[in-house]
PDB file of C-alpha atoms in Angstrom:
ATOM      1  CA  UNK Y 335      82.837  77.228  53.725  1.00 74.00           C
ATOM      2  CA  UNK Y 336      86.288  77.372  53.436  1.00 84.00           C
ATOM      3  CA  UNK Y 337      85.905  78.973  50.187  1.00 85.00           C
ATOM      4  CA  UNK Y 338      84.463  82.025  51.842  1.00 78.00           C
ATOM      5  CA  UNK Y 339      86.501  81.930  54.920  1.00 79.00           C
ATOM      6  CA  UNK Y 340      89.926  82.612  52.545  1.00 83.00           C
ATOM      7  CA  UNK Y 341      87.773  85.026  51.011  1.00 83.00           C
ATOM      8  CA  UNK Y 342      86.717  87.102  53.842  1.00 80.00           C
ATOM      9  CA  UNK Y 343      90.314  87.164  55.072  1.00 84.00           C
ATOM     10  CA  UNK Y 344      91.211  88.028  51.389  1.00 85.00           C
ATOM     11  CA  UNK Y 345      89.472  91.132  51.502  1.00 84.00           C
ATOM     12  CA  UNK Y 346      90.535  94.211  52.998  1.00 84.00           C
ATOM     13  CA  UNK Y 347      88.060  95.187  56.448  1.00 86.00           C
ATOM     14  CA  UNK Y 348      86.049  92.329  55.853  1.00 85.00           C
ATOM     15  CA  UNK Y 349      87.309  90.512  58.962  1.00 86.00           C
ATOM     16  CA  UNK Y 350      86.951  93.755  61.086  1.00 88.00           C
ATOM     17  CA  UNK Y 351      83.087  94.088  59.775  1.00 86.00           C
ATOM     18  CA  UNK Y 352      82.668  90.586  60.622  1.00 85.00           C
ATOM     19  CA  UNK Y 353      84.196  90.497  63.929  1.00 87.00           C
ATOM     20  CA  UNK Y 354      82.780  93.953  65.011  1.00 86.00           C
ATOM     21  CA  UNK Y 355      79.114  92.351  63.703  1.00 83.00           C
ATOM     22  CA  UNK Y 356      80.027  89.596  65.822  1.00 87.00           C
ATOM     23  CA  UNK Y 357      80.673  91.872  68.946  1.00 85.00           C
ATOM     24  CA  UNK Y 358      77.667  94.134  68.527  1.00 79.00           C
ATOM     25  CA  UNK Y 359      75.497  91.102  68.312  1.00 80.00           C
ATOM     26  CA  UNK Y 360      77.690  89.144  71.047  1.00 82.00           C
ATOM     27  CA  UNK Y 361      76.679  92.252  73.440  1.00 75.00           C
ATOM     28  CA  UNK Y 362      73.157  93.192  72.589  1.00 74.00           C
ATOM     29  CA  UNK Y 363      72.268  89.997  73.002  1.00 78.00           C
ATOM     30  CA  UNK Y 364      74.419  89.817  76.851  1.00 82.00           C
ATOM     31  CA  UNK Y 365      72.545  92.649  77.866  1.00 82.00           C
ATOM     32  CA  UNK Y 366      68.721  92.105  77.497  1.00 82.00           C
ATOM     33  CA  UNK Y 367      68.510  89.683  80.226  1.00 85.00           C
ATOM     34  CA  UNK Y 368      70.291  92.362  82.686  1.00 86.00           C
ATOM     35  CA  UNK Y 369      67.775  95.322  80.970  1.00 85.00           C
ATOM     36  CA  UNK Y 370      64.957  93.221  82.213  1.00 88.00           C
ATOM     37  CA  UNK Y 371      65.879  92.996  85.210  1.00 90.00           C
ATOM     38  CA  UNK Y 372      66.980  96.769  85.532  1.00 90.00           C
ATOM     39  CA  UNK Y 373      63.589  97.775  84.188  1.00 89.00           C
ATOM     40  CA  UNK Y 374      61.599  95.111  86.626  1.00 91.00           C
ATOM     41  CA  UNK Y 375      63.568  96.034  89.493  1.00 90.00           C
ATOM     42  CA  UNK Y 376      64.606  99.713  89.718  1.00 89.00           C
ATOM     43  CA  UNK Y 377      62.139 101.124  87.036  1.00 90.00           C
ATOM     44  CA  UNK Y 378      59.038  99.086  88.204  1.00 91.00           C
ATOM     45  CA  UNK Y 379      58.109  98.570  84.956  1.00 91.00           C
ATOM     46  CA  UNK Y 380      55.353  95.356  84.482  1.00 91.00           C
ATOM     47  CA  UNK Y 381      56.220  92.169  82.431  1.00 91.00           C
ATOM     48  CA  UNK Y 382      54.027  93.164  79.454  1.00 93.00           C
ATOM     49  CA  UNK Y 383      55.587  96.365  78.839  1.00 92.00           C
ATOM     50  CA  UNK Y 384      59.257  94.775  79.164  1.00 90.00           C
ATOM     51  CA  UNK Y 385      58.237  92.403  76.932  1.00 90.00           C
ATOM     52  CA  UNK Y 386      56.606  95.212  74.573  1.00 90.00           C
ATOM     53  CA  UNK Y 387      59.986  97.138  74.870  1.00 85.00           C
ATOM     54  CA  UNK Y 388      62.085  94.017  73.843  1.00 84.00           C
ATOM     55  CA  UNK Y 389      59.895  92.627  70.981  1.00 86.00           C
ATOM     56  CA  UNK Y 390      59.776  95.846  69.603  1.00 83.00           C
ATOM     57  CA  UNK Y 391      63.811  96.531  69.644  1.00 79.00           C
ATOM     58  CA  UNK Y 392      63.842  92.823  68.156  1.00 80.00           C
ATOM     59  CA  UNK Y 393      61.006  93.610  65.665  1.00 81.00           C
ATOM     60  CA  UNK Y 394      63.199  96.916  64.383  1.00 77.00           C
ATOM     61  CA  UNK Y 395      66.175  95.048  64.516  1.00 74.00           C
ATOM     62  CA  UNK Y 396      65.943  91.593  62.838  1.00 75.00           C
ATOM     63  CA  UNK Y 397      62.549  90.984  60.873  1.00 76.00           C
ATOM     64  CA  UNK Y 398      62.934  94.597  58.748  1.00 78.00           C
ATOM     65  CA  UNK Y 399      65.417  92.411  56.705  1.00 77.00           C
ATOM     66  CA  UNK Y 400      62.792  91.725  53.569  1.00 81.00           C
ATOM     67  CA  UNK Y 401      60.531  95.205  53.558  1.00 84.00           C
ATOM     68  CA  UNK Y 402      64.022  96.969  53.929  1.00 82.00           C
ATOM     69  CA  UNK Y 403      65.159  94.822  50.177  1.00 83.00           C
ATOM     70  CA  UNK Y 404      61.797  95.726  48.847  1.00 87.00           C
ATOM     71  CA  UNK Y 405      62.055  99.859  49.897  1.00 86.00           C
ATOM     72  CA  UNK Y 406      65.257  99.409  48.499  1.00 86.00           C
ATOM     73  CA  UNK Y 407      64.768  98.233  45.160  1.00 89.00           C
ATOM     74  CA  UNK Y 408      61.468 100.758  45.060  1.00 91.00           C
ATOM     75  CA  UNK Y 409      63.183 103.809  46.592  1.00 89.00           C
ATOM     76  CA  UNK Y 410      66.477 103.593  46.260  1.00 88.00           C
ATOM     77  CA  UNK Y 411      69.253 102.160  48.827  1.00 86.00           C
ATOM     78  CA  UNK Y 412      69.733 105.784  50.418  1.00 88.00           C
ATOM     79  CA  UNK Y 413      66.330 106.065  50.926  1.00 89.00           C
ATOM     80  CA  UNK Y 414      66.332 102.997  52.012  1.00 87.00           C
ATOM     81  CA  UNK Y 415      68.702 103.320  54.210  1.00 84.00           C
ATOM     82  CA  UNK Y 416      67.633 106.549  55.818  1.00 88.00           C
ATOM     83  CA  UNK Y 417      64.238 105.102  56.295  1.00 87.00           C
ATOM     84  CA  UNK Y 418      65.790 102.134  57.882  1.00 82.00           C
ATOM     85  CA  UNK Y 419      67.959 104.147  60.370  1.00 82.00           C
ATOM     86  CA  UNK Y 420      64.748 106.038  61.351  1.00 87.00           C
ATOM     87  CA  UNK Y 421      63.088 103.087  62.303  1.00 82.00           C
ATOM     88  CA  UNK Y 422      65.640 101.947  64.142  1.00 77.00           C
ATOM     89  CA  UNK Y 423      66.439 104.792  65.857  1.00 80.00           C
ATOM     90  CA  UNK Y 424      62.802 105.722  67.574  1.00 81.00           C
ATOM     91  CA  UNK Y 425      62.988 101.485  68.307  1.00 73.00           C
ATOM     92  CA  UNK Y 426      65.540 102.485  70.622  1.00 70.00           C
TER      93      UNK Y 426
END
């Protein structure tokens, strides 16, 4: 662990991408519980569909990790990526 810890502080922007993952993360993860709440209290929005709206933003976000290797090896990573961004975008 260390190992990778000199490494990553080695190498130019690493630390900022690793922070600033950190931060993104850090926040997203701050603000569901206050979304829910938003959406149950000012929207009116039921349980189920909160829960629809977070497991899908969840869904887009973390398990796309293994199809998103395979498109890439198939397609291409700027396929890939575009096709990833896509997804992610109508998630949100």
């Amino acid at each position: 662990m260390l190992r990778t810890i000199r490494m990553a502080w080695g190498t130019p922007g690493c630390v900022l991408l690793l922070g600033g993952n950190f931060v993104v993360a850090l926040g997203t993860t701050a603000v569901l519980p206050y979304l829910a709440v938003y959406l149950s209290g000012e929207q009116r929005f039921s349980q189920v569909m909160i829960a629809i709206a977070i497991s899908v933003r969840f869904w887009a976000q973390q398990s796309l990790m293994l199809p998103g290797g395979w498109c890439s090896d198939r397609l291409g990573p700027v396929r890939a990526l575009r096709l990833g961004l896509a997804v992610r975008a109508l998630a949100y």
